């Protein structure tokens, strides 16, 4: 089957455009001593050999956010997905240039009408328990997401999937019920097979809470799950049978430390080797740590302030607009982040080809904020400094996650800035996994929150803002706008790249005018690691990208 030319051009452009790019033990301690001229000469002669990868060593990664589970079909947080990226493979993957490449797929053919995808799987892939991975596992996983009994906030990625068929042991055909340009880069790029021989007989209604997800995940990835001690660490070890070759590192252990300052201290003490979210204010401190280097770049993400729109106080967009006018984003970036980022105005990243800043502007303007609140009926009628309406004060908590120093500091700054317009916003700092559980369906236990999105490498706003995703999906702010819904639906069925960009330009006008979120900033990410770590490539989305290719340079 051949891909229709317009669709082929669209996918090629969107998957190959790279011009839009701009979360150690065993490494050995370096020793000092007198120089020996003969030894120096010998080192020079042997230098090329030292550039060859060396097997062995254990890497300890520090993280502030503890995971919730290890199954990409059910997790929603980056702490979990970081570990999942080591354990599992998808059908396709994204390189550092945000180009899509085959992962478990050996070949993918698309029908002329864009409704059928025929995937030929690699035949040399085994599950971590030694069983052969084949088409049955992929059919099982995708069929699971079409089962109404299965509970998952990821189901929106499978809405366009009509059926999935096994053609032969290593070939699967997906048939869509409508053109969906996100299916190839996003769905096939995020979800791979699951072991049917382990999960096939599990009650679908209990799959999301099965012990497989937390105690014994079995994948096809470069590392095998060893142990998770909740709140302390997750350890994975090298998969000797990985189809791309055994990883050079023997193991990777991610240690969870709730406090950012404690993570810096752990890095200084040599208790961790890598910290992928160094605050901008701590860069000089980290650079001064002997044996440590820093890789940096703009992350494919943004951080936002959001309000629970089930709360009638936040249903009037003028109130949300007022909040944004009261916040000095540039000051936050400069003072809290030490300039490590840029103020955000839209739900997209400057790294993406759909990005544009031609949107309504809500600059820092406290007087405009006060006027909007008054227009919406919010005034301080009792003189206590807090605006009120119909007997309710505009007083609420701002929830965010413990261990992210930037977000914790932003919550305090927001408290100060919003106070200037008669709004009382009290910081509420919560441990990461508890935070995710509280804000997600079906709890929605928050009034306002500070969070961030690690964005898909293919731009699509449906999962986050479409009204159909409120009750069980990722639209946990309960945003709804029929016009925005129509644009998001249209985008997914648009194969023309220029039209796709225009739809998103129109969509961003609505989302920004509504202030679905207060978009705060696009972060520059600083990742600290051992100087002897080789094979590392900075990926704007994936902090542990190609970890199976990392190796530790032996001490000379």
Coordinates of C-alpha atoms in Angstrom, one line a residue:
X1 CA 0.0 0.0 0.0
X2 CA 1.2 3.5 -0.7
X3 CA 0.5 6.7 1.2
X4 CA -1.4 9.4 -0.6
X5 CA 0.9 12.1 -1.6
X6 CA -0.6 15.0 0.4
X7 CA -0.7 12.8 3.6
X8 CA 2.8 11.5 3.0
X9 CA 4.1 15.1 2.6
X10 CA 2.3 16.1 5.8
X11 CA 3.7 13.3 7.8
X12 CA 7.2 13.6 6.4
X13 CA 7.2 17.4 7.1
X14 CA 5.8 17.0 10.6
X15 CA 8.0 14.1 11.5
X16 CA 11.2 15.3 9.9
X17 CA 11.2 19.0 10.6
X18 CA 14.2 19.5 12.8
X19 CA 14.7 23.3 12.3
X20 CA 12.3 24.2 15.0
X21 CA 14.7 23.0 17.7
X22 CA 15.8 26.4 19.3
X23 CA 13.8 14.8 35.0
X24 CA 27.9 7.7 39.3
X25 CA 28.6 5.0 41.2
X26 CA 31.2 2.7 39.7
X27 CA 32.7 5.5 37.5
X28 CA 35.8 5.6 39.6
X29 CA 37.4 8.4 41.5
X30 CA 40.1 10.3 39.6
X31 CA 43.5 10.2 41.4
X32 CA 46.3 12.7 41.3
X33 CA 50.0 12.1 41.5
X34 CA 53.3 13.0 39.9
X35 CA 53.4 13.0 36.1
X36 CA 55.4 10.4 34.3
X37 CA 56.4 11.4 30.8
X38 CA 56.4 7.8 29.6
X39 CA 52.9 7.3 31.0
X40 CA 51.7 10.5 29.3
X41 CA 53.0 9.3 26.0
X42 CA 51.4 5.9 26.5
X43 CA 48.1 7.5 27.2
X44 CA 48.2 9.5 24.0
X45 CA 48.9 6.4 22.0
X46 CA 46.0 4.6 23.6
X47 CA 43.5 7.5 23.5
X48 CA 41.4 6.2 20.6
X49 CA 40.7 3.0 22.5
X50 CA 39.5 5.0 25.5
X51 CA 36.8 6.6 23.3
X52 CA 35.3 3.2 22.7
X53 CA 32.3 2.4 25.0
X54 CA 33.1 0.5 28.1
X55 CA 30.6 -1.8 29.8
X56 CA 29.9 -1.7 33.5
X57 CA 29.0 0.8 36.2
X58 CA 26.0 2.0 38.0
X59 CA 24.4 5.4 37.6
X60 CA 22.3 7.0 40.4
X61 CA 19.8 9.7 39.2
X62 CA 18.3 12.1 41.7
X63 CA 14.6 13.2 41.3
X64 CA 12.2 15.2 43.3
X65 CA 9.0 13.5 41.9
X66 CA 8.2 9.9 42.9
X67 CA 6.4 7.7 40.3
X68 CA 2.9 6.3 40.7
X69 CA 3.1 3.2 38.5
X70 CA 5.0 1.8 35.5
X71 CA 2.6 1.3 32.6
X72 CA 2.3 4.0 29.9
X73 CA -1.3 3.0 29.2
X74 CA -2.3 4.2 32.7
X75 CA 0.3 6.7 34.0
X76 CA 0.0 10.5 33.6
X77 CA 3.1 11.9 35.3
X78 CA 6.7 12.4 34.0
X79 CA 8.3 10.6 37.0
X80 CA 6.5 7.4 35.9
X81 CA 7.2 7.9 32.2
X82 CA 10.9 8.4 32.8
X83 CA 11.1 4.9 34.2
X84 CA 8.7 3.5 31.6
X85 CA 11.0 4.8 28.9
X86 CA 13.7 2.5 30.2
X87 CA 11.5 -0.6 30.5
X88 CA 9.2 -0.4 27.4
X89 CA 9.4 0.3 23.7
X90 CA 6.7 1.9 21.5
X91 CA 6.2 1.3 17.8
X92 CA 8.0 4.4 16.8
X93 CA 10.3 6.8 18.7
X94 CA 11.5 10.4 18.4
X95 CA 15.2 11.4 18.1
X96 CA 16.9 14.6 19.4
X97 CA 15.7 16.5 16.3
X98 CA 12.1 15.5 17.1
X99 CA 12.1 13.3 14.0
X100 CA 10.2 10.1 14.2
X101 CA 12.0 6.8 13.6
X102 CA 11.0 3.1 13.9
X103 CA 11.4 1.5 17.3
X104 CA 9.6 -1.9 17.5
X105 CA 8.4 -1.4 13.9
X106 CA 10.4 -2.8 11.1
X107 CA 8.1 -1.2 8.5
X108 CA 4.9 0.8 8.4
X109 CA 2.6 1.1 5.4
X110 CA -0.3 3.5 5.2
X111 CA -3.3 3.3 2.9
X112 CA -4.0 5.9 0.3
X113 CA -7.0 7.2 2.3
X114 CA -4.9 7.4 5.6
X115 CA -7.3 5.0 7.4
X116 CA -5.1 1.9 7.5
X117 CA -1.7 1.4 9.1
X118 CA 0.0 -1.9 8.6
X119 CA 2.8 -2.4 11.0
X120 CA 5.5 -5.1 10.5
X121 CA 7.1 -5.8 13.9
X122 CA 10.7 -6.7 14.5
X123 CA 11.1 -10.5 15.0
X124 CA 14.2 -10.3 17.3
X125 CA 12.4 -8.8 20.4
X126 CA 11.9 -10.7 23.6
X127 CA 10.0 -9.8 26.8
X128 CA 12.2 -9.4 29.9
X129 CA 11.0 -12.9 31.0
X130 CA 12.4 -14.4 27.8
X131 CA 9.1 -14.9 25.9
X132 CA 8.9 -13.8 22.3
X133 CA 7.1 -10.5 21.6
X134 CA 4.8 -10.7 18.6
X135 CA 1.6 -9.4 17.1
X136 CA -0.7 -10.9 19.8
X137 CA 0.9 -8.6 22.4
X138 CA 0.2 -5.5 20.3
X139 CA -3.3 -6.5 19.4
X140 CA -4.0 -7.2 23.1
X141 CA -2.7 -3.8 24.3
X142 CA -4.5 -1.7 21.8
X143 CA -7.7 -3.7 22.1
X144 CA -7.6 -3.2 25.8
X145 CA -7.9 0.6 25.3
X146 CA -11.1 0.1 23.3
X147 CA -12.7 -2.0 26.2
X148 CA -15.3 0.2 28.0
X149 CA -14.4 -1.6 31.3
X150 CA -10.8 -0.4 31.2
X151 CA -10.1 2.7 33.3
X152 CA -7.5 5.0 31.8
X153 CA -7.0 8.7 31.2
X154 CA -5.2 7.8 28.0
X155 CA -8.2 6.5 26.1
X156 CA -8.5 9.7 23.9
X157 CA -5.4 8.6 22.0
X158 CA -7.4 5.5 20.8
X159 CA -10.7 7.2 19.9
X160 CA -10.1 7.1 16.1
X161 CA -9.1 3.4 16.2
X162 CA -11.9 1.3 14.7
X163 CA -10.2 -2.1 14.9
X164 CA -6.9 -3.9 15.1
X165 CA -6.2 -7.1 13.4
X166 CA -3.4 -9.7 13.5
X167 CA -2.2 -10.4 9.9
X168 CA 0.5 -12.9 10.8
X169 CA 2.8 -13.5 13.8
X170 CA 4.6 -10.2 13.3
X171 CA 2.2 -8.0 11.3
X172 CA -0.7 -6.0 12.6
X173 CA -3.2 -3.8 10.8
X174 CA -4.9 -0.8 12.4
X175 CA -8.0 0.6 10.9
X176 CA -9.2 4.0 11.8
X177 CA -12.8 5.3 11.7
X178 CA -11.6 8.7 10.6
X179 CA -8.4 10.3 9.5
X180 CA -6.3 11.1 12.6
X181 CA -2.9 12.7 11.9
X182 CA -1.9 12.2 15.5
X183 CA -2.2 8.4 15.3
X184 CA 1.2 7.7 13.8
X185 CA 3.4 10.1 15.7
X186 CA 1.6 10.2 19.0
X187 CA -0.3 6.9 19.5
X188 CA 2.2 4.7 17.8
X189 CA 5.0 6.8 19.3
X190 CA 3.7 6.4 22.9
X191 CA 2.2 3.0 23.2
X192 CA 3.7 -0.4 22.3
X193 CA 2.7 -4.0 23.1
X194 CA 2.0 -5.4 26.6
X195 CA 2.7 -9.0 27.5
X196 CA -0.5 -10.9 26.7
X197 CA 0.8 -14.0 28.4
X198 CA 0.9 -12.1 31.7
X199 CA -2.1 -9.8 31.4
X200 CA -4.4 -11.5 29.0
X201 CA -6.5 -13.2 31.7
X202 CA -6.7 -10.2 34.0
X203 CA -10.1 -8.6 34.5
X204 CA -10.1 -5.5 32.3
X205 CA -11.8 -3.4 35.0
X206 CA -8.8 -4.0 37.3
X207 CA -5.9 -3.7 34.9
X208 CA -5.2 -0.1 36.0
X209 CA -4.6 -1.3 39.6
X210 CA -2.9 -4.7 38.8
X211 CA 0.3 -5.4 40.6
X212 CA 2.0 -5.7 37.2
X213 CA 2.1 -1.9 37.1
X214 CA 3.9 -1.5 40.4
X215 CA 5.6 -4.7 41.5
X216 CA 6.6 -6.6 38.3
X217 CA 6.4 -4.6 35.1
X218 CA 7.7 -6.7 32.2
X219 CA 8.7 -4.8 29.0
X220 CA 10.9 -5.2 26.0
X221 CA 13.2 -2.2 26.8
X222 CA 16.9 -1.9 27.4
X223 CA 16.5 -2.1 31.2
X224 CA 14.6 -4.6 33.4
X225 CA 12.7 -3.6 36.5
X226 CA 14.4 -4.7 39.7
X227 CA 12.7 -3.0 42.6
X228 CA 10.6 0.0 43.6
X229 CA 10.7 1.2 47.2
X230 CA 8.0 3.9 47.2
X231 CA 9.4 7.3 48.1
X232 CA 13.0 6.1 48.1
X233 CA 14.2 4.6 44.8
X234 CA 13.5 2.6 41.6
X235 CA 16.2 0.3 40.3
X236 CA 16.5 -1.1 36.8
X237 CA 19.3 -3.4 35.4
X238 CA 20.7 -4.0 32.0
X239 CA 18.7 -6.3 29.7
X240 CA 21.3 -8.7 28.3
X241 CA 18.9 -9.7 25.4
X242 CA 17.9 -6.2 24.3
X243 CA 17.5 -6.2 20.5
X244 CA 19.7 -3.2 20.0
X245 CA 22.4 -4.7 22.2
X246 CA 23.0 -4.9 25.9
X247 CA 23.2 -1.4 27.6
X248 CA 26.7 -0.4 28.6
X249 CA 25.6 0.5 32.2
X250 CA 24.9 -2.4 34.6
X251 CA 22.1 -0.5 36.3
X252 CA 20.3 2.8 36.8
X253 CA 18.9 3.7 40.1
X254 CA 16.6 6.7 40.5
X255 CA 16.6 8.0 44.0
X256 CA 13.7 10.3 45.2
X257 CA 14.5 13.2 47.4
X258 CA 11.6 15.5 48.1
X259 CA 13.6 18.7 48.6
X260 CA 15.5 20.4 45.8
X261 CA 18.1 21.7 48.2
X262 CA 18.6 18.2 49.5
X263 CA 19.2 17.0 45.9
X264 CA 21.9 19.6 45.4
X265 CA 23.5 18.5 48.7
X266 CA 23.2 14.8 47.6
X267 CA 25.0 15.7 44.3
X268 CA 27.7 17.5 46.2
X269 CA 28.2 14.5 48.6
X270 CA 28.3 12.1 45.7
X271 CA 25.2 10.3 46.8
X272 CA 23.6 10.9 43.4
X273 CA 25.4 11.2 40.0
X274 CA 22.8 12.9 37.9
X275 CA 20.2 15.6 38.6
X276 CA 18.1 16.5 35.5
X277 CA 16.3 19.6 36.9
X278 CA 18.9 21.8 38.5
X279 CA 17.3 25.2 39.4
X280 CA 18.7 28.1 37.5
X281 CA 19.7 29.8 40.8
X282 CA 21.9 26.8 41.6
X283 CA 23.9 26.5 38.4
X284 CA 27.1 28.0 39.7
X285 CA 26.9 25.9 42.8
X286 CA 26.6 22.7 40.7
X287 CA 29.3 23.8 38.2
X288 CA 31.7 24.0 41.2
X289 CA 31.2 20.4 42.1
X290 CA 34.3 18.5 41.1
X291 CA 33.7 15.9 38.4
X292 CA 30.3 17.3 37.3
X293 CA 29.3 18.7 34.0
X294 CA 26.0 20.4 32.9
X295 CA 24.1 19.9 29.6
X296 CA 21.4 22.5 29.0
X297 CA 18.6 23.4 26.5
X298 CA 15.1 24.5 26.2
X299 CA 12.7 21.8 27.4
X300 CA 9.7 20.7 25.3
X301 CA 7.3 21.8 28.1
X302 CA 5.6 24.7 29.7
X303 CA 4.5 25.5 33.3
X304 CA 1.1 27.0 34.1
X305 CA -1.2 28.2 36.8
X306 CA -4.7 26.6 36.4
X307 CA -8.0 27.0 38.2
X308 CA -10.6 24.4 38.8
X309 CA -13.4 25.5 36.6
X310 CA -15.9 23.3 38.4
X311 CA -15.7 26.1 41.0
X312 CA -18.2 28.8 40.0
X313 CA -15.7 31.5 41.1
X314 CA -13.4 30.6 38.2
X315 CA -16.0 30.0 35.5
X316 CA -16.0 33.7 34.4
X317 CA -13.0 34.2 32.0
X318 CA -12.7 37.7 33.3
X319 CA -11.6 36.4 36.6
X320 CA -9.0 34.1 35.0
X321 CA -7.9 37.0 32.8
X322 CA -7.5 39.2 35.9
X323 CA -5.3 36.6 37.6
X324 CA -3.0 36.6 34.6
X325 CA -2.8 40.4 34.5
X326 CA -1.8 40.4 38.2
X327 CA 1.2 38.1 37.6
X328 CA 4.6 39.4 36.6
X329 CA 5.9 36.5 34.5
X330 CA 9.1 38.2 33.5
X331 CA 10.0 38.9 37.1
X332 CA 9.3 35.2 38.0
X333 CA 11.7 34.1 35.2
X334 CA 14.4 36.6 36.2
X335 CA 14.2 36.3 40.0
X336 CA 13.1 32.8 40.7
X337 CA 14.6 31.0 37.7
X338 CA 17.7 33.2 37.3
X339 CA 16.7 33.9 33.7
X340 CA 16.6 30.2 32.8
X341 CA 13.5 30.3 30.6
X342 CA 11.1 32.7 28.9
X343 CA 7.6 34.0 29.7
X344 CA 4.9 31.9 28.1
X345 CA 1.8 33.2 26.4
X346 CA 0.3 30.2 24.6
X347 CA -0.1 26.4 25.2
X348 CA 2.7 25.5 22.8
X349 CA 6.5 25.4 22.8
X350 CA 8.8 27.7 20.8
X351 CA 10.4 24.4 19.7
X352 CA 7.3 23.4 17.8
X353 CA 6.4 24.2 14.2
X354 CA 2.9 25.2 15.2
X355 CA 4.1 27.8 17.7
X356 CA 3.1 31.4 17.3
X357 CA 2.9 34.3 19.7
X358 CA 0.3 36.2 17.7
X359 CA -2.3 35.7 20.5
X360 CA -4.1 38.1 22.9
X361 CA -1.7 39.6 25.3
X362 CA -2.3 39.7 29.0
X363 CA 0.7 41.7 30.3
X364 CA 1.4 42.4 33.9
X365 CA -1.1 45.2 34.7
X366 CA -2.6 45.1 38.3
X367 CA -4.9 48.0 37.6
X368 CA -6.4 46.2 34.6
X369 CA -6.7 43.1 36.8
X370 CA -8.7 45.1 39.4
X371 CA -10.9 46.5 36.8
X372 CA -11.7 43.1 35.3
X373 CA -12.6 41.7 38.8
X374 CA -14.9 44.7 39.4
X375 CA -16.5 44.2 36.0
X376 CA -17.1 40.6 37.0
X377 CA -18.8 41.7 40.2
X378 CA -15.8 41.1 42.6
X379 CA -15.3 44.0 45.1
X380 CA -14.1 44.3 48.7
X381 CA -17.5 45.0 50.4
X382 CA -16.4 44.5 54.0
X383 CA -13.0 46.2 53.9
X384 CA -10.9 43.1 54.9
X385 CA -8.7 43.4 51.8
X386 CA -10.2 40.4 49.9
X387 CA -12.7 40.9 47.1
X388 CA -16.0 39.1 47.4
X389 CA -19.2 38.4 45.5
X390 CA -22.5 37.0 46.7
X391 CA -21.0 36.3 50.1
X392 CA -18.0 34.3 48.7
X393 CA -14.5 35.6 49.0
X394 CA -11.9 35.2 46.3
X395 CA -9.7 33.2 48.7
X396 CA -8.2 29.8 47.7
X397 CA -5.2 27.6 47.9
X398 CA -2.6 27.1 45.2
X399 CA -1.5 23.5 45.2
X400 CA 1.8 22.3 43.7
X401 CA 4.3 19.6 44.2
X402 CA 7.0 19.3 46.9
X403 CA 10.6 19.1 45.7
X404 CA 10.2 21.5 42.7
X405 CA 11.8 24.6 44.2
X406 CA 10.8 26.8 41.3
X407 CA 7.1 25.9 41.7
X408 CA 7.3 26.2 45.5
X409 CA 8.8 29.7 45.1
X410 CA 6.3 30.7 42.4
X411 CA 3.4 29.8 44.8
X412 CA 4.8 32.2 47.4
X413 CA 5.3 35.0 44.7
X414 CA 1.8 34.5 43.4
X415 CA 0.5 34.9 47.0
X416 CA 2.2 38.3 47.1
X417 CA 1.2 39.5 43.7
X418 CA -2.4 38.4 43.8
X419 CA -2.8 40.0 47.2
X420 CA -2.2 43.4 45.4
X421 CA -5.5 42.9 43.6
X422 CA -7.5 41.7 46.6
X423 CA -7.1 38.0 46.0
X424 CA -6.0 35.6 48.8
X425 CA -3.9 32.7 47.4
X426 CA -2.4 30.4 49.9
X427 CA 0.4 28.0 48.9
X428 CA -0.3 24.3 49.5
X429 CA 2.8 22.1 48.9
X430 CA 2.0 18.4 48.4
X431 CA 4.2 15.3 47.8
X432 CA 4.3 14.5 44.1
X433 CA 2.4 11.2 43.8
X434 CA -0.3 12.5 46.3
X435 CA -0.5 15.7 44.3
X436 CA -1.1 13.9 41.0
X437 CA -3.8 11.7 42.6
X438 CA -5.5 14.7 44.1
X439 CA -5.8 16.8 41.0
X440 CA -6.7 14.0 38.6
X441 CA -10.1 12.4 37.8
X442 CA -12.2 11.5 39.7
X443 CA -10.9 13.6 42.6
X444 CA -10.2 17.1 41.2
X445 CA -9.2 18.0 44.7
X446 CA -7.8 21.5 44.2
X447 CA -8.9 25.1 43.8
X448 CA -5.8 26.3 41.8
X449 CA -2.6 24.6 41.0
X450 CA 0.8 25.1 39.5
X451 CA 1.9 22.3 37.1
X452 CA 3.7 21.7 33.8
X453 CA 3.1 19.7 30.7
X454 CA 5.8 17.7 29.0
X455 CA 4.5 18.2 25.5
X456 CA 4.0 15.6 22.8
X457 CA 6.5 15.8 19.9
X458 CA 3.5 16.2 17.6
X459 CA 1.5 19.3 18.5
X460 CA -2.1 18.4 19.6
X461 CA -4.3 20.1 22.2
X462 CA -7.2 17.6 22.2
X463 CA -6.2 15.5 25.3
X464 CA -5.7 18.6 27.5
X465 CA -8.5 21.0 26.4
X466 CA -11.3 19.1 24.6
X467 CA -14.5 19.1 26.7
X468 CA -14.8 15.3 26.2
X469 CA -11.7 14.8 28.3
X470 CA -13.0 16.4 31.5
X471 CA -14.6 13.4 33.3
X472 CA -12.0 10.8 32.6
X473 CA -9.2 12.4 30.7
X474 CA -6.5 15.0 31.2
X475 CA -8.7 18.1 31.0
X476 CA -8.8 18.2 34.8
X477 CA -9.4 22.0 34.9
X478 CA -12.8 21.3 33.3
X479 CA -12.3 23.8 30.5
X480 CA -15.0 23.9 27.8
X481 CA -15.5 25.9 24.7
X482 CA -17.6 24.5 21.8
X483 CA -15.7 26.5 19.2
X484 CA -12.3 25.3 20.5
X485 CA -13.7 21.7 20.5
X486 CA -14.6 22.0 16.8
X487 CA -11.1 23.3 15.9
X488 CA -9.4 20.5 17.9
X489 CA -11.5 17.9 16.1
X490 CA -10.9 19.4 12.7
X491 CA -7.1 19.5 13.4
X492 CA -6.9 15.8 13.9
X493 CA -8.5 15.1 10.5
X494 CA -6.4 17.7 8.6
X495 CA -3.6 16.4 6.5
X496 CA -2.5 19.7 5.0
X497 CA 0.4 21.1 7.0
X498 CA -0.4 24.8 6.4
X499 CA -4.1 24.3 7.3
X500 CA -3.0 22.4 10.4
X501 CA -0.9 25.4 11.4
X502 CA -3.7 27.8 10.7
X503 CA -6.2 25.8 12.8
X504 CA -3.8 25.9 15.7
X505 CA -3.3 29.6 15.3
X506 CA -7.1 30.1 15.5
X507 CA -7.3 27.6 18.4
X508 CA -4.6 29.5 20.4
X509 CA -6.6 32.7 20.0
X510 CA -9.5 31.1 21.8
X511 CA -7.5 29.3 24.5
X512 CA -5.5 32.4 25.3
X513 CA -8.5 34.7 25.2
X514 CA -10.3 32.3 27.6
X515 CA -7.1 32.0 29.7
X516 CA -7.8 28.2 29.9
X517 CA -4.6 28.3 31.8
X518 CA -2.3 31.2 32.9
X519 CA 0.7 30.2 30.8
X520 CA 3.7 31.0 33.0
X521 CA 7.0 30.1 31.3
X522 CA 9.0 27.8 29.0
X523 CA 11.9 26.4 31.0
X524 CA 15.5 26.1 30.1
X525 CA 16.6 22.8 31.6
X526 CA 19.9 22.2 33.3
X527 CA 21.0 18.6 33.7
X528 CA 24.0 17.8 35.9
X529 CA 25.9 14.5 35.3
X530 CA 29.4 13.0 35.8
X531 CA 32.1 14.3 33.6
X532 CA 33.0 10.7 32.7
X533 CA 29.5 10.0 31.3
X534 CA 29.8 9.5 27.6
X535 CA 27.2 8.9 24.8
X536 CA 24.7 11.4 26.3
X537 CA 22.5 13.5 23.9
X538 CA 20.3 16.3 25.1
X539 CA 16.7 15.6 24.2
X540 CA 14.2 18.4 24.8
X541 CA 11.6 16.0 26.1
X542 CA 13.3 12.8 27.3
X543 CA 15.8 13.3 30.1
X544 CA 16.9 9.7 29.9
X545 CA 17.0 9.5 26.1
X546 CA 19.0 6.5 24.8
X547 CA 20.3 5.6 28.2
X548 CA 21.3 2.2 26.9
X549 CA 24.0 4.0 24.9
X550 CA 25.5 5.8 27.9
X551 CA 28.8 4.6 29.3
X552 CA 31.3 5.7 31.9
X553 CA 34.8 6.7 30.8
X554 CA 37.3 4.8 33.1
X555 CA 39.6 7.0 35.2
X556 CA 43.0 7.4 33.6

